[in-house]
Coordinates of N, CA and C in Angstrom, one line a residue:
X1 N 0.9 -1.2 0.0 CA 0.0 0.0 0.0 C 0.9 1.2 0.0
X2 N 0.8 2.1 -1.0 CA 1.7 3.2 -1.1 C 1.4 4.2 0.0
X3 N 2.5 4.9 0.4 CA 2.3 6.0 1.4 C 2.5 7.3 0.8
X4 N 2.5 7.4 -0.6 CA 2.5 8.7 -1.3 C 1.3 9.5 -0.8
X5 N 1.5 10.8 -0.8 CA 0.4 11.7 -0.3 C -0.9 11.5 -1.0
X6 N -0.9 11.2 -2.3 CA -2.1 11.0 -3.0 C -2.8 9.7 -2.6
X7 N -2.1 8.8 -2.0 CA -2.6 7.5 -1.5 C -2.9 7.5 0.0
X8 N -2.9 8.6 0.6 CA -3.2 8.7 2.0 C -4.6 9.3 2.2
X9 N -5.5 8.6 2.9 CA -6.9 9.1 3.1 C -6.8 10.4 3.9
X10 N -7.6 11.4 3.5 CA -7.6 12.6 4.3 C -8.4 12.5 5.6
X11 N -7.9 12.9 6.7 CA -8.6 12.9 8.0 C -9.9 13.8 7.8
X12 N -11.0 13.3 8.3 CA -12.2 13.9 8.2 C -13.1 13.4 7.1
X13 N -12.5 12.6 6.2 CA -13.2 12.0 5.1 C -14.3 11.1 5.5
X14 N -15.4 11.0 4.7 CA -16.5 10.0 5.0 C -16.0 8.6 4.6
X15 N -16.1 7.6 5.5 CA -15.8 6.3 5.1 C -17.1 5.4 5.3
X16 N -17.2 4.4 4.5 CA -18.4 3.5 4.5 C -18.0 2.1 5.1
X17 N -18.8 1.6 6.0 CA -18.5 0.3 6.6 C -19.7 -0.6 6.2
X18 N -19.4 -1.7 5.5 CA -20.4 -2.6 5.0 C -20.2 -4.0 5.7
X19 N -21.1 -4.4 6.6 CA -20.9 -5.7 7.3 C -20.8 -6.8 6.3
X20 N -19.8 -7.7 6.4 CA -19.5 -8.8 5.5 C -20.7 -9.8 5.6
X21 N -21.2 -10.0 6.8 CA -22.2 -11.0 7.0 C -23.6 -10.5 6.6
X22 N -23.7 -9.3 6.2 CA -25.0 -8.8 5.7 C -25.5 -7.6 6.6
X23 N -26.5 -6.9 6.2 CA -27.0 -5.7 6.9 C -26.6 -4.4 6.2
X24 N -27.2 -3.4 6.8 CA -27.1 -2.1 6.1 C -25.7 -1.5 6.2
X25 N -25.4 -0.6 5.3 CA -24.1 0.1 5.3 C -24.1 1.3 6.4
X26 N -23.0 1.5 7.0 CA -22.9 2.6 7.9 C -21.8 3.6 7.4
X27 N -22.1 4.9 7.7 CA -21.1 5.9 7.3 C -20.5 6.6 8.5
X28 N -19.2 6.7 8.5 CA -18.5 7.4 9.6 C -17.5 8.4 9.1
X29 N -16.8 9.0 10.0 CA -15.7 10.0 9.7 C -14.4 9.4 10.1
X30 N -13.4 9.5 9.2 CA -12.1 9.1 9.5 C -11.3 10.1 10.4
X31 N -11.0 9.6 11.5 CA -10.3 10.5 12.5 C -8.8 10.2 12.5
X32 N -8.3 9.0 12.1 CA -6.9 8.8 12.1 C -6.6 7.6 11.1
X33 N -5.4 7.6 10.6 CA -5.1 6.5 9.6 C -3.6 6.3 9.7
X34 N -3.2 5.0 9.7 CA -1.7 4.7 9.7 C -1.6 3.4 9.0
X35 N -0.3 3.1 8.5 CA 0.0 1.8 7.9 C 1.3 1.3 8.5
X36 N 1.5 0.0 8.4 CA 2.7 -0.6 8.9 C 3.9 -0.1 8.0
X37 N 5.1 -0.3 8.5 CA 6.3 0.1 7.6 C 6.3 -0.5 6.2
X38 N 5.8 -1.7 6.2 CA 5.8 -2.4 4.8 C 4.5 -2.0 4.1
X39 N 3.6 -1.3 4.7 CA 2.4 -1.0 4.0 C 1.4 -2.1 3.9
X40 N 1.5 -3.2 4.6 CA 0.7 -4.3 4.5 C -0.5 -4.3 5.4
X41 N -0.4 -3.5 6.5 CA -1.5 -3.5 7.5 C -1.9 -2.0 7.7
X42 N -3.2 -1.8 7.6 CA -3.8 -0.4 7.7 C -4.6 -0.4 9.0
X43 N -4.5 0.7 9.7 CA -5.2 0.9 10.9 C -6.0 2.3 10.8
X44 N -7.3 2.3 11.1 CA -8.0 3.5 11.0 C -8.9 3.7 12.3
X45 N -9.0 4.9 12.7 CA -9.9 5.3 13.8 C -11.1 6.0 13.1
X46 N -12.3 5.5 13.4 CA -13.5 6.1 12.7 C -14.5 6.4 13.7
X47 N -15.1 7.6 13.6 CA -16.2 8.1 14.4 C -17.5 7.7 13.8
X48 N -18.4 7.1 14.6 CA -19.7 6.7 14.1 C -20.7 7.2 15.2
X49 N -22.0 7.1 14.9 CA -23.0 7.3 15.9 C -22.9 6.1 16.9
X50 N -23.3 6.3 18.1 CA -23.1 5.3 19.1 C -23.8 4.0 18.8
X51 N -25.0 4.1 18.2 CA -25.8 2.9 17.9 C -25.0 2.1 16.8
X52 N -24.5 2.8 15.8 CA -23.8 2.0 14.8 C -22.5 1.4 15.3
X53 N -21.8 2.1 16.2 CA -20.6 1.6 16.8 C -20.9 0.3 17.6
X54 N -22.0 0.4 18.4 CA -22.3 -0.8 19.2 C -22.7 -2.0 18.3
X55 N -23.5 -1.7 17.2 CA -23.9 -2.7 16.3 C -22.8 -3.4 15.6
X56 N -21.7 -2.6 15.3 CA -20.6 -3.2 14.4 C -19.5 -3.7 15.3
X57 N -19.4 -3.4 16.5 CA -18.3 -3.9 17.3 C -18.1 -5.4 17.3
X58 N -16.9 -5.8 17.0 CA -16.5 -7.3 16.8 C -16.9 -7.9 15.5
X59 N -17.5 -7.1 14.6 CA -18.0 -7.6 13.3 C -16.9 -7.4 12.3
X60 N -16.7 -8.3 11.3 CA -15.9 -8.1 10.2 C -16.6 -7.2 9.2
X61 N -15.9 -6.2 8.6 CA -16.6 -5.3 7.7 C -15.6 -5.1 6.5
X62 N -16.2 -4.6 5.4 CA -15.5 -4.0 4.3 C -15.5 -2.5 4.6
X63 N -14.4 -1.9 4.5 CA -14.3 -0.4 4.7 C -13.8 0.3 3.4
X64 N -14.7 1.2 2.9 CA -14.4 2.0 1.8 C -13.8 3.3 2.2
X65 N -12.5 3.5 1.8 CA -11.8 4.7 2.3 C -11.4 5.5 1.1
X66 N -11.9 6.8 1.0 CA -11.5 7.7 -0.1 C -10.0 8.1 0.1
X67 N -9.3 8.3 -1.0 CA -7.9 8.8 -1.0 C -7.9 10.3 -1.4
X68 N -6.8 10.9 -1.0 CA -6.6 12.3 -1.4 C -6.7 12.6 -2.9
X69 N -6.3 11.6 -3.7 CA -6.3 11.7 -5.1 C -7.7 11.7 -5.7
X70 N -8.7 11.4 -4.9 CA -10.1 11.2 -5.5 C -10.4 9.8 -5.8
X71 N -9.4 8.9 -5.7 CA -9.6 7.5 -5.9 C -10.0 6.9 -4.5
X72 N -9.9 5.5 -4.4 CA -10.3 4.9 -3.2 C -9.6 3.5 -3.0
X73 N -9.7 3.0 -1.8 CA -9.3 1.7 -1.5 C -10.3 1.0 -0.6
X74 N -10.3 -0.3 -0.6 CA -11.2 -1.0 0.3 C -10.4 -2.0 1.1
X75 N -10.6 -2.1 2.4 CA -9.9 -3.1 3.2 C -11.0 -3.9 3.9
X76 N -10.6 -5.2 4.2 CA -11.4 -6.0 5.1 C -10.8 -5.8 6.5
X77 N -11.7 -5.5 7.5 CA -11.2 -5.2 8.8 C -12.2 -5.7 9.9
X78 N -11.7 -5.8 11.1 CA -12.6 -6.2 12.2 C -12.8 -4.9 13.1
X79 N -14.0 -4.7 13.5 CA -14.3 -3.5 14.3 C -14.1 -3.7 15.7
X80 N -13.3 -2.8 16.4 CA -13.1 -2.9 17.8 C -13.5 -1.6 18.4
X81 N -14.2 -1.7 19.6 CA -14.6 -0.5 20.3 C -13.4 0.2 21.0
X82 N -13.5 1.4 21.4 CA -12.5 2.1 22.1 C -13.2 2.7 23.4
X83 N -12.4 3.5 24.1 CA -12.9 4.1 25.3 C -13.8 5.3 25.0
X84 N -13.8 5.8 23.8 CA -14.6 6.9 23.4 C -15.9 6.5 22.8
X85 N -17.0 6.9 23.3 CA -18.3 6.5 22.8 C -18.4 6.9 21.3
X86 N -18.9 5.9 20.5 CA -19.0 6.1 19.0 C -17.8 6.0 18.2
X87 N -16.6 5.8 18.9 CA -15.4 5.6 18.1 C -15.0 4.2 18.0
X88 N -14.6 3.8 16.8 CA -14.1 2.4 16.6 C -12.7 2.4 16.0
X89 N -12.1 1.3 16.2 CA -10.7 1.0 15.7 C -10.8 -0.1 14.6
X90 N -10.3 0.1 13.5 CA -10.4 -0.9 12.4 C -9.0 -1.2 12.0
X91 N -8.7 -2.5 11.9 CA -7.4 -3.0 11.4 C -7.6 -4.0 10.3
X92 N -7.0 -3.7 9.2 CA -7.1 -4.6 8.0 C -5.8 -5.0 7.4
X93 N -5.7 -6.2 6.9 CA -4.4 -6.6 6.3 C -4.6 -6.6 4.8
X94 N -3.7 -5.8 4.1 CA -3.8 -5.6 2.6 C -5.0 -4.9 2.2
X95 N -5.0 -4.4 1.0 CA -6.1 -3.8 0.4 C -6.9 -4.8 -0.4
X96 N -8.1 -5.0 -0.2 CA -8.9 -5.9 -1.0 C -9.0 -5.3 -2.4
X97 N -9.2 -4.0 -2.5 CA -9.3 -3.4 -3.8 C -8.7 -2.0 -3.7
X98 N -8.0 -1.6 -4.7 CA -7.5 -0.2 -4.8 C -7.8 0.3 -6.2
X99 N -8.6 1.4 -6.2 CA -8.9 2.0 -7.5 C -8.1 3.3 -7.7
X100 N -7.3 3.4 -8.7 CA -6.4 4.5 -8.9 C -7.1 5.6 -9.7
X101 N -8.2 5.3 -10.5 CA -8.8 6.3 -11.3 C -10.3 6.4 -11.0
X102 N -10.8 5.6 -10.1 CA -12.2 5.6 -9.8 C -12.4 5.8 -8.3
X103 N -13.6 6.3 -7.9 CA -13.9 6.4 -6.4 C -14.6 5.1 -5.9
X104 N -14.9 4.2 -6.8 CA -15.6 3.0 -6.3 C -15.0 1.7 -6.9
X105 N -14.9 0.7 -6.1 CA -14.3 -0.6 -6.7 C -15.3 -1.2 -7.7
X106 N -14.7 -1.9 -8.6 CA -15.6 -2.6 -9.6 C -15.0 -4.1 -9.7
X107 N -15.8 -4.9 -10.3 CA -15.4 -6.3 -10.5 C -15.9 -6.8 -11.9
X108 N -15.1 -7.7 -12.4 CA -15.6 -8.3 -13.7 C -16.7 -9.4 -13.3
X109 N -17.9 -8.9 -13.2 CA -18.9 -9.6 -12.6 C -20.0 -9.9 -13.6
X110 N -20.4 -11.1 -13.9 CA -21.4 -11.5 -14.8 C -22.7 -11.7 -14.1
X111 N -23.7 -10.8 -14.3 CA -25.0 -10.9 -13.7 C -26.1 -10.7 -14.8
X112 N -27.2 -11.4 -14.7 CA -28.2 -11.2 -15.7 C -28.8 -9.8 -15.5
X113 N -29.2 -9.1 -16.6 CA -29.7 -7.8 -16.5 C -30.8 -7.6 -17.6
X114 N -31.6 -6.6 -17.5 CA -32.6 -6.3 -18.5 C -32.5 -4.7 -18.7
X115 N -32.5 -4.3 -19.9 CA -32.5 -2.9 -20.3 C -33.9 -2.6 -20.8
X116 N -34.5 -1.5 -20.3 CA -35.8 -1.1 -20.7 C -35.8 0.4 -21.3
X117 N -35.9 0.4 -22.6 CA -36.0 1.7 -23.3 C -37.3 1.8 -24.1
X118 N -37.1 2.0 -25.4 CA -38.3 1.9 -26.2 C -38.8 0.4 -26.4
X119 N -37.9 -0.5 -26.1 CA -38.2 -1.9 -26.0 C -37.4 -2.4 -24.8
X120 N -37.7 -3.7 -24.4 CA -37.0 -4.3 -23.3 C -36.0 -5.3 -24.0
X121 N -34.8 -5.4 -23.4 CA -33.8 -6.3 -24.0 C -33.0 -7.0 -22.9
X122 N -32.8 -8.3 -23.1 CA -31.9 -9.1 -22.1 C -30.5 -8.7 -22.3
X123 N -29.8 -8.7 -21.2 CA -28.3 -8.4 -21.3 C -27.7 -9.1 -20.1
X124 N -26.3 -9.0 -20.0 CA -25.6 -9.4 -18.8 C -24.5 -8.4 -18.5
X125 N -24.2 -8.2 -17.3 CA -23.1 -7.3 -16.9 C -21.7 -8.0 -17.2
X126 N -20.8 -7.2 -17.6 CA -19.4 -7.8 -17.7 C -18.4 -7.1 -16.7
X127 N -18.8 -5.9 -16.2 CA -18.2 -5.4 -15.0 C -19.3 -4.6 -14.3
X128 N -19.1 -4.4 -13.0 CA -20.2 -3.8 -12.2 C -19.5 -3.0 -11.0
X129 N -20.1 -1.9 -10.7 CA -19.8 -1.1 -9.5 C -21.1 -0.4 -9.0
X130 N -21.0 0.2 -7.9 CA -22.2 0.9 -7.4 C -22.5 2.2 -8.2
X131 N -21.6 2.6 -9.0 CA -21.8 3.8 -9.9 C -22.2 3.5 -11.3
X132 N -22.0 2.2 -11.7 CA -22.3 1.9 -13.1 C -21.9 0.5 -13.5
X133 N -22.1 0.2 -14.8 CA -21.8 -1.1 -15.3 C -21.5 -1.1 -16.8
X134 N -20.8 -2.1 -17.2 CA -20.7 -2.4 -18.6 C -21.5 -3.6 -18.9
X135 N -22.4 -3.6 -19.9 CA -23.3 -4.7 -20.2 C -23.2 -5.1 -21.7
X136 N -23.4 -6.3 -21.9 CA -23.5 -6.8 -23.3 C -24.9 -7.3 -23.6
X137 N -25.4 -6.9 -24.7 CA -26.7 -7.4 -25.1 C -26.7 -8.8 -25.6
X138 N -27.8 -9.5 -25.5 CA -27.9 -10.9 -25.9 C -27.6 -11.1 -27.4
X139 N -28.1 -10.1 -28.2 CA -27.9 -10.2 -29.6 C -27.6 -8.8 -30.2
X140 N -27.0 -8.8 -31.4 CA -26.9 -7.5 -32.1 C -28.2 -6.9 -32.4
X141 N -29.2 -7.7 -32.7 CA -30.5 -7.2 -33.0 C -31.1 -6.5 -31.8
X142 N -30.9 -7.0 -30.6 CA -31.4 -6.4 -29.4 C -30.8 -5.0 -29.3
X143 N -29.6 -4.8 -29.5 CA -29.0 -3.5 -29.4 C -29.6 -2.5 -30.5
X144 N -29.8 -3.1 -31.7 CA -30.4 -2.3 -32.8 C -31.8 -1.9 -32.4
X145 N -32.6 -2.8 -31.8 CA -33.9 -2.5 -31.4 C -34.0 -1.4 -30.3
X146 N -33.0 -1.4 -29.4 CA -33.0 -0.3 -28.4 C -32.6 1.0 -29.0
X147 N -31.9 1.1 -30.1 CA -31.5 2.3 -30.7 C -30.1 2.4 -31.2
X148 N -29.3 1.3 -31.0 CA -28.0 1.2 -31.5 C -27.1 2.3 -31.1
X149 N -26.2 2.8 -32.0 CA -25.3 3.9 -31.6 C -26.0 5.2 -31.1
X150 N -27.3 5.3 -31.5 CA -28.0 6.5 -31.1 C -28.4 6.5 -29.6
X151 N -28.1 5.4 -28.9 CA -28.4 5.4 -27.5 C -27.4 6.2 -26.7
X152 N -26.3 6.6 -27.2 CA -25.3 7.4 -26.4 C -26.0 8.7 -25.9
X153 N -25.7 8.9 -24.6 CA -26.2 10.1 -23.9 C -27.7 10.0 -23.5
X154 N -28.4 8.9 -23.9 CA -29.8 8.7 -23.5 C -29.9 8.0 -22.2
X155 N -31.1 7.8 -21.7 CA -31.3 7.1 -20.4 C -32.2 5.9 -20.6
X156 N -31.9 4.8 -19.8 CA -32.6 3.6 -19.8 C -32.9 3.2 -18.4
X157 N -33.9 2.4 -18.2 CA -34.1 1.7 -17.0 C -33.3 0.4 -17.0
X158 N -32.7 0.1 -15.9 CA -31.8 -1.1 -15.8 C -32.2 -1.9 -14.6
X159 N -32.4 -3.2 -14.9 CA -32.6 -4.2 -13.8 C -31.5 -5.2 -13.7
X160 N -30.8 -5.3 -12.6 CA -29.6 -6.2 -12.5 C -29.9 -7.2 -11.4
X161 N -29.7 -8.5 -11.6 CA -29.9 -9.5 -10.6 C -28.5 -9.6 -9.9
X162 N -28.4 -9.0 -8.7 CA -27.2 -9.0 -8.0 C -26.9 -10.2 -7.2
X163 N -28.0 -11.0 -6.9 CA -27.9 -12.2 -6.2 C -29.1 -13.0 -6.5
X164 N -29.1 -14.3 -6.0 CA -30.3 -15.1 -6.3 C -31.5 -14.4 -5.7
X165 N -32.5 -14.3 -6.5 CA -33.8 -13.7 -6.1 C -33.7 -12.3 -5.6
X166 N -32.6 -11.6 -5.9 CA -32.4 -10.2 -5.5 C -32.0 -9.3 -6.7
X167 N -32.8 -8.4 -7.0 CA -32.6 -7.5 -8.1 C -32.5 -6.0 -7.6
X168 N -31.8 -5.2 -8.4 CA -31.9 -3.7 -8.2 C -32.4 -3.1 -9.5
X169 N -33.1 -2.0 -9.4 CA -33.7 -1.3 -10.5 C -33.3 0.1 -10.4
X170 N -32.8 0.7 -11.5 CA -32.3 2.1 -11.5 C -32.4 2.7 -12.9
X171 N -32.4 4.0 -13.0 CA -32.2 4.7 -14.2 C -30.7 4.8 -14.5
X172 N -30.3 4.8 -15.7 CA -28.9 4.8 -16.1 C -28.7 5.6 -17.4
X173 N -27.6 6.4 -17.4 CA -27.2 7.1 -18.6 C -26.3 6.2 -19.4
X174 N -26.5 6.2 -20.7 CA -25.7 5.4 -21.6 C -24.5 6.3 -21.9
X175 N -23.3 5.9 -21.4 CA -22.1 6.7 -21.5 C -21.4 6.4 -22.8
X176 N -21.4 5.1 -23.3 CA -20.7 4.7 -24.4 C -21.4 3.5 -25.1
X177 N -21.4 3.5 -26.4 CA -21.9 2.3 -27.2 C -20.9 1.7 -28.0
X178 N -20.7 0.4 -27.9 CA -19.8 -0.3 -28.8 C -20.6 -1.3 -29.6
X179 N -21.0 -0.8 -30.8 CA -21.9 -1.5 -31.7 C -21.2 -2.8 -32.1
X180 N -19.9 -2.9 -32.3 CA -19.3 -4.1 -32.8 C -19.4 -5.2 -31.8
X181 N -19.4 -4.9 -30.5 CA -19.5 -5.9 -29.4 C -20.9 -6.0 -28.8
X182 N -21.8 -5.1 -29.2 CA -23.2 -5.0 -28.6 C -23.1 -4.7 -27.1
X183 N -22.2 -3.8 -26.8 CA -21.9 -3.4 -25.4 C -22.3 -2.0 -25.1
X184 N -22.7 -1.8 -23.9 CA -23.1 -0.4 -23.4 C -22.3 -0.2 -22.1
X185 N -21.8 1.0 -22.0 CA -21.3 1.5 -20.7 C -22.3 2.4 -20.1
X186 N -22.7 2.1 -18.8 CA -23.8 2.8 -18.2 C -23.3 3.5 -16.9
X187 N -23.9 4.6 -16.6 CA -23.7 5.3 -15.3 C -25.1 5.4 -14.6
X188 N -25.1 4.8 -13.4 CA -26.4 4.8 -12.7 C -26.7 6.2 -12.2
X189 N -28.0 6.5 -12.2 CA -28.4 7.9 -11.9 C -29.1 8.0 -10.6
X190 N -30.0 7.1 -10.3 CA -30.8 7.3 -9.1 C -30.9 6.0 -8.2
X191 N -29.7 5.4 -8.1 CA -29.7 4.2 -7.3 C -29.9 4.5 -5.8
X192 N -30.8 3.8 -5.2 CA -31.0 4.0 -3.7 C -29.8 3.5 -2.9
X193 N -29.7 4.0 -1.7 CA -28.6 3.6 -0.9 C -28.6 2.1 -0.6
X194 N -29.8 1.6 -0.4 CA -29.8 0.1 -0.1 C -29.4 -0.7 -1.3
X195 N -29.8 -0.3 -2.5 CA -29.5 -1.0 -3.7 C -28.0 -0.8 -4.0
X196 N -27.4 0.4 -3.7 CA -26.0 0.6 -3.9 C -25.2 -0.3 -3.0
X197 N -25.6 -0.5 -1.8 CA -25.0 -1.4 -0.9 C -25.1 -2.8 -1.3
X198 N -26.2 -3.2 -1.9 CA -26.3 -4.6 -2.5 C -25.4 -4.8 -3.6
X199 N -25.2 -3.9 -4.5 CA -24.3 -4.0 -5.6 C -22.8 -4.1 -5.0
X200 N -22.5 -3.2 -4.1 CA -21.2 -3.2 -3.5 C -20.9 -4.5 -2.8
X201 N -21.8 -5.1 -2.1 CA -21.6 -6.4 -1.5 C -21.3 -7.4 -2.5
X202 N -22.0 -7.5 -3.6 CA -21.7 -8.5 -4.7 C -20.4 -8.3 -5.3
X203 N -20.0 -7.0 -5.5 CA -18.7 -6.7 -6.0 C -17.5 -7.1 -5.1
X204 N -17.7 -6.8 -3.8 CA -16.6 -7.1 -2.8 C -16.5 -8.6 -2.6
X205 N -17.7 -9.3 -2.6 CA -17.6 -10.8 -2.5 C -16.8 -11.4 -3.6
X206 N -17.1 -10.9 -4.9 CA -16.4 -11.4 -6.0 C -14.9 -11.1 -5.9
X207 N -14.5 -9.9 -5.5 CA -13.1 -9.5 -5.3 C -12.4 -10.4 -4.2
X208 N -13.1 -10.6 -3.1 CA -12.6 -11.4 -2.1 C -12.4 -12.8 -2.5
X209 N -13.4 -13.4 -3.2 CA -13.3 -14.8 -3.7 C -12.1 -14.9 -4.7
X210 N -11.9 -13.9 -5.5 CA -10.8 -14.0 -6.5 C -9.5 -13.9 -5.8
X211 N -9.4 -13.0 -4.8 CA -8.2 -12.9 -4.0 C -7.8 -14.2 -3.3
X212 N -8.8 -14.8 -2.7 CA -8.6 -16.1 -1.9 C -8.2 -17.2 -2.9
X213 N -8.8 -17.2 -4.1 CA -8.5 -18.3 -5.0 C -7.0 -18.1 -5.5
X214 N -6.6 -16.8 -5.7 CA -5.3 -16.5 -6.2 C -4.2 -16.9 -5.1
X215 N -4.6 -16.6 -3.8 CA -3.7 -17.0 -2.7 C -3.5 -18.5 -2.6
X216 N -4.7 -19.2 -2.8 CA -4.6 -20.6 -2.7 C -3.8 -21.3 -3.8
X217 N -3.9 -20.7 -5.0 CA -3.1 -21.2 -6.1 C -1.6 -21.0 -5.9
X218 N -1.2 -19.9 -5.3 CA 0.2 -19.6 -5.0 C 0.7 -20.5 -3.8
X219 N -0.2 -20.9 -2.9 CA 0.2 -21.7 -1.8 C 0.3 -23.1 -2.1

């Protein structure tokens, strides 16, 4: 984990804590941040409301930490209480995800989706984050029926199956159209906080699984 100034979270920044076992996301304030000399272990002090601190104490969480550069990193950490009400201590080993050009982690995640414009069309995601997705249409004809290259800068309704029997629905702006691959790049517009957390949990589960599989293959 780099200690360059652009890679250091600013004190006072808003951090998000997402319980790994499930449950709502909690937002706190970063009061302190440090890393081990080798940059492998990160320690953060976060201020939460007292109810959130009590609920999360001893729980494993994913912690989304913004960086001074405008990018972000995510660590897996265990929440420990401190002597100060509402304050928690988080210690995580290695970064689960580091985004150098984005504020949100993404994963190469394949999920069934449906796009609804002037017609409805089946699709699947090929990468996903809480801010947007890249999707591929089932057929070239489906892309043409939706509007083809003319879809750029337009809006669609998007339904994504983030988990078994769990979908999220949102409006999305079409940022880019690749007619040769029948792909669209989408930016989510009005995703609810609960749906954003559902997508982020799916993304982080995928990143965590991929990391564990890579470590197992090396071991």
